[in-house]
PDB file of C-alpha atoms in Angstrom:
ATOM      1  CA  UNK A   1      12.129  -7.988 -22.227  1.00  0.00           C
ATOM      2  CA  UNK A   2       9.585  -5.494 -20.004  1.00  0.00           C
ATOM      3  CA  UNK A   3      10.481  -5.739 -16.628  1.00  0.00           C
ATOM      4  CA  UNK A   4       7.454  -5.040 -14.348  1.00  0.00           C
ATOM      5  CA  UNK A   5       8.221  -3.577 -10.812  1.00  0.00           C
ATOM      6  CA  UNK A   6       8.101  -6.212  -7.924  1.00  0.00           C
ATOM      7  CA  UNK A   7       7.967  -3.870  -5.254  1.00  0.00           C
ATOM      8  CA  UNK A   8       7.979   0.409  -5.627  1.00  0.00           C
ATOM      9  CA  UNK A   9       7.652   2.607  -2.983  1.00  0.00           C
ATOM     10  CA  UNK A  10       8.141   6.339  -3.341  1.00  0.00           C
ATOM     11  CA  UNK A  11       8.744   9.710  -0.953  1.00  0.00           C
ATOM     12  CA  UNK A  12       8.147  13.396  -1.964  1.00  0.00           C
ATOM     13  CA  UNK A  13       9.802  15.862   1.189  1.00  0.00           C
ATOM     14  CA  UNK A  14      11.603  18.750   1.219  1.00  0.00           C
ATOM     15  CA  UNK A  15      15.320  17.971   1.727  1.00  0.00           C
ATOM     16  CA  UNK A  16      15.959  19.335   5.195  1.00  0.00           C
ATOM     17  CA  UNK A  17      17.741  18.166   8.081  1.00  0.00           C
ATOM     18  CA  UNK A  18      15.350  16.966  10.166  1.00  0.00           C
ATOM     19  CA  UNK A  19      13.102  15.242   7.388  1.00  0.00           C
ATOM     20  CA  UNK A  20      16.335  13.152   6.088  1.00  0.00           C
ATOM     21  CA  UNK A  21      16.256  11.635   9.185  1.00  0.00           C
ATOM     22  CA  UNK A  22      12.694  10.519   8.883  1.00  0.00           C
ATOM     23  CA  UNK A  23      13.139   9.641   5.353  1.00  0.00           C
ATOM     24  CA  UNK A  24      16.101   7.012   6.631  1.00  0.00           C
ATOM     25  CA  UNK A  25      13.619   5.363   8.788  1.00  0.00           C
ATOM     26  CA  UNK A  26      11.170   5.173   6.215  1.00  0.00           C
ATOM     27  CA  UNK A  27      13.536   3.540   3.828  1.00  0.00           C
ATOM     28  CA  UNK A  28      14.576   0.947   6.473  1.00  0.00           C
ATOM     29  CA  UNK A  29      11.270   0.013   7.574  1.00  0.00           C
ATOM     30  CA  UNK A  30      10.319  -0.024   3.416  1.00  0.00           C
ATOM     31  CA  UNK A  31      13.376  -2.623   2.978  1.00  0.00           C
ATOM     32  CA  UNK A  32      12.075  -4.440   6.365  1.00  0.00           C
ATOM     33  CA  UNK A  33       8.923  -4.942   4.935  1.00  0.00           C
ATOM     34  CA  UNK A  34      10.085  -6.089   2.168  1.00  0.00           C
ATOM     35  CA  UNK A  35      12.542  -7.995   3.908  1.00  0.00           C
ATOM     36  CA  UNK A  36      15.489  -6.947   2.701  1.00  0.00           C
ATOM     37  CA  UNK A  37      17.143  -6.727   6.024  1.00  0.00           C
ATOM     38  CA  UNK A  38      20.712  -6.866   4.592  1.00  0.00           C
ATOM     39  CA  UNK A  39      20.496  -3.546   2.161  1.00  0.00           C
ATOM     40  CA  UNK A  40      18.741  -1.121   5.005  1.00  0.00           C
ATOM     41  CA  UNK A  41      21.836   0.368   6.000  1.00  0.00           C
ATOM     42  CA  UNK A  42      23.818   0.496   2.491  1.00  0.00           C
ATOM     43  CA  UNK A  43      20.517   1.980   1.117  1.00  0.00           C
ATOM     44  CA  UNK A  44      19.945   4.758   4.128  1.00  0.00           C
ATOM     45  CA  UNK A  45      23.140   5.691   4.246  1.00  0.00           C
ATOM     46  CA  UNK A  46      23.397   6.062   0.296  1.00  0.00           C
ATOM     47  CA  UNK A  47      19.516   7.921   0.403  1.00  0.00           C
ATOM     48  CA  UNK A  48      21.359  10.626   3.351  1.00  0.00           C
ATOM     49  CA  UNK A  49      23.909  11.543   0.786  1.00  0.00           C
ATOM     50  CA  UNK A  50      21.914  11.780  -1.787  1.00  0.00           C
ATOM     51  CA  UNK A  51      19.708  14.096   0.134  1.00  0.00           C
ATOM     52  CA  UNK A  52      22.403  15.964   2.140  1.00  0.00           C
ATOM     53  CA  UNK A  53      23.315  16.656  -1.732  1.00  0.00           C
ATOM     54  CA  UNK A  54      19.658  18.037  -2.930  1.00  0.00           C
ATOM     55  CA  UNK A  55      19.825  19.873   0.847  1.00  0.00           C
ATOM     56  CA  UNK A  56      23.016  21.331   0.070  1.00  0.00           C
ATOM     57  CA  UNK A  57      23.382  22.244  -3.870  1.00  0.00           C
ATOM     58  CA  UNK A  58      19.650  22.314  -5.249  1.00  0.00           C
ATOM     59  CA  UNK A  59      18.273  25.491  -6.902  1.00  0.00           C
ATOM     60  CA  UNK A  60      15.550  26.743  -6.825  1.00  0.00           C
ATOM     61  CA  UNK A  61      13.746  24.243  -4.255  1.00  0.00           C
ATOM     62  CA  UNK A  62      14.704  21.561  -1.951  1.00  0.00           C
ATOM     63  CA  UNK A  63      11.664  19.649  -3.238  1.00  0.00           C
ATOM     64  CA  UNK A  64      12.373  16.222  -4.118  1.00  0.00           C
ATOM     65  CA  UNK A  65      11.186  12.175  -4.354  1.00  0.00           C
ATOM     66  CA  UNK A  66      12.931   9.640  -3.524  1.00  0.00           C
ATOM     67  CA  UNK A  67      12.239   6.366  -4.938  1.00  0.00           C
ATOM     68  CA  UNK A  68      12.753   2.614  -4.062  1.00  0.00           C
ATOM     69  CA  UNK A  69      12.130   0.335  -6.968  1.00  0.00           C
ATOM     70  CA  UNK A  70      13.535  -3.850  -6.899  1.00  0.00           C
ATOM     71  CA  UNK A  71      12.965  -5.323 -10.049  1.00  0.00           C
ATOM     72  CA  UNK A  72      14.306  -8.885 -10.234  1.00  0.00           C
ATOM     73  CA  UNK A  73      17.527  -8.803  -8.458  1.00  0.00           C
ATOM     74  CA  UNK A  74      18.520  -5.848  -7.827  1.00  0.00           C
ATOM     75  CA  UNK A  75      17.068  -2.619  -5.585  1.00  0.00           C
ATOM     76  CA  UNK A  76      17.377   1.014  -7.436  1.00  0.00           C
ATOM     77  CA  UNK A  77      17.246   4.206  -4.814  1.00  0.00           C
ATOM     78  CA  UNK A  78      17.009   6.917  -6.847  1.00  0.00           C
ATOM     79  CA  UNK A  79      16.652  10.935  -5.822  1.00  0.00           C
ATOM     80  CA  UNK A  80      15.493  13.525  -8.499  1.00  0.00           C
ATOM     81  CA  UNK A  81      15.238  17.215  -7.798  1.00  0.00           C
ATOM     82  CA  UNK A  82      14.261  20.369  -9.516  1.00  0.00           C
ATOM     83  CA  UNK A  83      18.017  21.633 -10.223  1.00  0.00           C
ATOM     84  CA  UNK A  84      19.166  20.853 -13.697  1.00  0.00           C
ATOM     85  CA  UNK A  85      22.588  20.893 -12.558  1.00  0.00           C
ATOM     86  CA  UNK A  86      24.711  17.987 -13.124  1.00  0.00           C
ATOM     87  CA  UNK A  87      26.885  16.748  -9.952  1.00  0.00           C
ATOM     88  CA  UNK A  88      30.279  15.260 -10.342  1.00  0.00           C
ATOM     89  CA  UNK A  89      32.238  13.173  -8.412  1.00  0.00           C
ATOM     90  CA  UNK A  90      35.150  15.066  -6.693  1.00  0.00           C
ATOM     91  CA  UNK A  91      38.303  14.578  -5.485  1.00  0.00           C
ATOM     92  CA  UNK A  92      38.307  15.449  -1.144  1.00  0.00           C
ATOM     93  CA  UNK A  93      41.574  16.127   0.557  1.00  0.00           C
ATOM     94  CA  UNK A  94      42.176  14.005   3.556  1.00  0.00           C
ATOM     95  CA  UNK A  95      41.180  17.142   6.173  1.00  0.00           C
ATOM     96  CA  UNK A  96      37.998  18.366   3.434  1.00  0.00           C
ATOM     97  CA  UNK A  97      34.981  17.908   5.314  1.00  0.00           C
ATOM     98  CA  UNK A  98      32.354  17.482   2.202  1.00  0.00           C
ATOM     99  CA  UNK A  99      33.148  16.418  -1.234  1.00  0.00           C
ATOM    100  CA  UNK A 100      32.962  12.568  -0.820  1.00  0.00           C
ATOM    101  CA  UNK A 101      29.376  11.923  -1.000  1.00  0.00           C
ATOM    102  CA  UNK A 102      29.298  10.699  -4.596  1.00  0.00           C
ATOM    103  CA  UNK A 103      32.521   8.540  -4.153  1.00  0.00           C
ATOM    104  CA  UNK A 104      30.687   7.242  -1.183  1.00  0.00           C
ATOM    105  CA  UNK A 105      27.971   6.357  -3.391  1.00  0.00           C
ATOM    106  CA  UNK A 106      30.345   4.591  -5.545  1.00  0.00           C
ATOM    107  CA  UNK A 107      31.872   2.545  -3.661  1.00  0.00           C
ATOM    108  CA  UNK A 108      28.584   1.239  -1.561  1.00  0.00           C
ATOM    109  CA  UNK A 109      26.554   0.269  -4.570  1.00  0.00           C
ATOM    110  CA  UNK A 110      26.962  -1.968  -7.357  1.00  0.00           C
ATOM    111  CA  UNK A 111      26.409   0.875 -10.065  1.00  0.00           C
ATOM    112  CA  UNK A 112      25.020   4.689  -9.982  1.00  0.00           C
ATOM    113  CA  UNK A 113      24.521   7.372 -12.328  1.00  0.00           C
ATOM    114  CA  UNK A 114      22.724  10.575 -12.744  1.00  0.00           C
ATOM    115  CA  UNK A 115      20.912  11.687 -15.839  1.00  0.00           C
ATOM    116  CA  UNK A 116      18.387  14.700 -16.883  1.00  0.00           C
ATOM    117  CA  UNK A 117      15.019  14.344 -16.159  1.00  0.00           C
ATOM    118  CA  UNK A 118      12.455  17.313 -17.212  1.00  0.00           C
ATOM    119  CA  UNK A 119      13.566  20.417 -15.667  1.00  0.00           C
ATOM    120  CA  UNK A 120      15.701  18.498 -13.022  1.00  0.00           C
ATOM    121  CA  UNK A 121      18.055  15.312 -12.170  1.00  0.00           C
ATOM    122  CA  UNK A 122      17.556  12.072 -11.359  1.00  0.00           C
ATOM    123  CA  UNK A 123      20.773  10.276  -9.293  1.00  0.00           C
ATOM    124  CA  UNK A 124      20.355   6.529  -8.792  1.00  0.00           C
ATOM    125  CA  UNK A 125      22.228   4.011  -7.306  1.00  0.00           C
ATOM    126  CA  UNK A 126      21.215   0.220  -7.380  1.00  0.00           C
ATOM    127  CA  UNK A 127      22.280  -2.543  -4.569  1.00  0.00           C
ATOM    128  CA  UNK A 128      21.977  -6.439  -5.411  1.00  0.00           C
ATOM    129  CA  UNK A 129      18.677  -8.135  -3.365  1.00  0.00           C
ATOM    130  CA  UNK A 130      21.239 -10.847  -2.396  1.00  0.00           C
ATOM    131  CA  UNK A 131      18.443 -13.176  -2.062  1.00  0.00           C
ATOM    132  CA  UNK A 132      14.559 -13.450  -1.963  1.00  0.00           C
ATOM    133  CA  UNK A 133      12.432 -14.572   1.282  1.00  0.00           C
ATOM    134  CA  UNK A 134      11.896 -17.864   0.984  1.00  0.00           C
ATOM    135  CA  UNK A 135       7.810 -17.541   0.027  1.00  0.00           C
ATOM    136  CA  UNK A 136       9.150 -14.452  -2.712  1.00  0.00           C
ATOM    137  CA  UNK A 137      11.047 -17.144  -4.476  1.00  0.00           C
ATOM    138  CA  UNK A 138       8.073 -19.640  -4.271  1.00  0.00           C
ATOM    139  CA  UNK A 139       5.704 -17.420  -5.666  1.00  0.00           C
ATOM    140  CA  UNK A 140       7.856 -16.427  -8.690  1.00  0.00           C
ATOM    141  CA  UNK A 141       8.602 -20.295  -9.431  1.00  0.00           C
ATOM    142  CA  UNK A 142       4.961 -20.906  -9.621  1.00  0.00           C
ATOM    143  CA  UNK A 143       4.001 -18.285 -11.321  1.00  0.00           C
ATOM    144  CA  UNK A 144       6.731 -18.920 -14.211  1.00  0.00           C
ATOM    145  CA  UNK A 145       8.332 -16.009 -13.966  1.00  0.00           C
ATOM    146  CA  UNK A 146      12.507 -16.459 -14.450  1.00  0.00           C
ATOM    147  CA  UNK A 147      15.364 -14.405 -13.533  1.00  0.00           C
ATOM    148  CA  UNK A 148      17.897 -12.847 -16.135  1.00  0.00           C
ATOM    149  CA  UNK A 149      21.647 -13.357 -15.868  1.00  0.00           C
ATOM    150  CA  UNK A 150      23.303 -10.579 -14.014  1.00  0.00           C
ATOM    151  CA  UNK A 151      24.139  -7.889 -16.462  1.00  0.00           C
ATOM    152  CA  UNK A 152      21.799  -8.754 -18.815  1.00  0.00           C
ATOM    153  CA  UNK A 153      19.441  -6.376 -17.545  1.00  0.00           C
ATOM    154  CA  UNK A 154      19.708  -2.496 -17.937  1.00  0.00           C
ATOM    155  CA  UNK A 155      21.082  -0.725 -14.885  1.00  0.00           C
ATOM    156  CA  UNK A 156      18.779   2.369 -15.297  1.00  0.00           C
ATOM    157  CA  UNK A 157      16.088   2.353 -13.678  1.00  0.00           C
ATOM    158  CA  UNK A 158      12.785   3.553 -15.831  1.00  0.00           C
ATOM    159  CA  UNK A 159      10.584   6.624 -14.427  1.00  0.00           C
ATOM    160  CA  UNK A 160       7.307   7.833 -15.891  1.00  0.00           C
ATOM    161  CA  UNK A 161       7.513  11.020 -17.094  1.00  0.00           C
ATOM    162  CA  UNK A 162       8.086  13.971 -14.717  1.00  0.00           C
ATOM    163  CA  UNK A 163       5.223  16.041 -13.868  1.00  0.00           C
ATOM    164  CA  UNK A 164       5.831  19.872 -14.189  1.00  0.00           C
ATOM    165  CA  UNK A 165       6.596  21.411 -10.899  1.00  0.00           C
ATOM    166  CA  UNK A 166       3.367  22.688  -8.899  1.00  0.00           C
ATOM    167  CA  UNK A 167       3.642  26.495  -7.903  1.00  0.00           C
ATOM    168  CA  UNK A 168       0.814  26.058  -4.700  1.00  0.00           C
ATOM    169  CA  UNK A 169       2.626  26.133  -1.166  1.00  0.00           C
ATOM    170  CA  UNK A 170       4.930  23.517  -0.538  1.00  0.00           C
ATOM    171  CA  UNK A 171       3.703  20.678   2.210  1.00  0.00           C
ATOM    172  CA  UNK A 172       7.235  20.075   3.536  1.00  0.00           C
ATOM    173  CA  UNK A 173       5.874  16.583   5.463  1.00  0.00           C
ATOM    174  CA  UNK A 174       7.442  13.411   3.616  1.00  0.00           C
ATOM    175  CA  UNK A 175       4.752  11.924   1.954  1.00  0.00           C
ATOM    176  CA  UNK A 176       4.899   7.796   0.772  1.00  0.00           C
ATOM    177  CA  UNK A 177       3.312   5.858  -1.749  1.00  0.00           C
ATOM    178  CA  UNK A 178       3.467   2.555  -2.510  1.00  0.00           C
ATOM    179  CA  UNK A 179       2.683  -0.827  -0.772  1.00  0.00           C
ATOM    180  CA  UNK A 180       3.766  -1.598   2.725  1.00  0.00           C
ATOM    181  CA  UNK A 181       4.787   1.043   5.391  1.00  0.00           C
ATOM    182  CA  UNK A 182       2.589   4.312   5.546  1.00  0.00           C
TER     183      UNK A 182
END
């Protein structure tokens, strides 16, 4: 079965401090719009550690997109970066201060992973939709459209292929495509 995106919205920013913050309030008034009221803070908190991680460990650039993608039942948030490095979950001592974000990320979502993508990394966690808005679930009756059984579906979200990194100046304002909140 080809699964079509419902909704996609997508960020390009430099991963600093202060544009993770706007990127947070992006994603939540995204999810609003969409209203997905329930998943805004699972989701921003899950997109800040994702980032703090790109702010933190990528090499050579902080450049990255985040994406929000619901297809069906289920919403992916996925981060790639330029770094081809692979992270791994760790194991933080009770007084560590850092070292938990992927663990985090585990145990908010209902499955993550991280895989290769071009010259850099994709990591992706996915949340369940719960349910739709009332007029969502309306307009896929009528239009015929049916939902899959949980599981069923691959957990992976699918990308287009990756674009090779430009070499002009970096603009490091967060940029957004997709429908909804500009």
């Amino acid at each position: 079965m080809i699964r079509q995106p419902s909704r996609h919205c997508t960020v390009e920013l430099q991963a600093l401090p202060a544009r993770i913050g706007q990127v947070r309030r992006i994603v939540s008034a995204q999810l609003r719009y969409w209203r997905l009221d329930a998943l805004i803070d699972p989701a921003a908190l899950g997109v800040t550690e994702l980032l703090a991680n790109v702010h933190q460990h990528a090499v050579p650039s902080k450049q990255c997109t985040v994406e929000l993608l619901v297809l069906l039942d289920q919403l992916t948030v996925s981060v790639r970066d330029l770094d081809p490095r692979l992270p791994r979950v760790r194991a933080a001592g009770a007084l560590d201060t850092e070292g938990r974000g992927l663990s985090l990320i585990a145990a908010l979502s209902e499955s993550w992973g991280v895989r290769p993508d071009g010259g850099g990394k994709v990591v992706w966690f996915t949340l369940p939709t719960l349910t739709l808005a009332p007029e969502e679930s309306v307009r896929r009756t009528s239009a015929g459209r049916s939902s899959c059984a949980r599981g069923a579906l691959p957990r992976e979200p699918a990308h287009p292929p990756v674009e090779p990194p430009l070499r002009a100046p970096l603009d490091t304002r967060p940029r957004v495509r997709g429908a909804g909140v500009v």
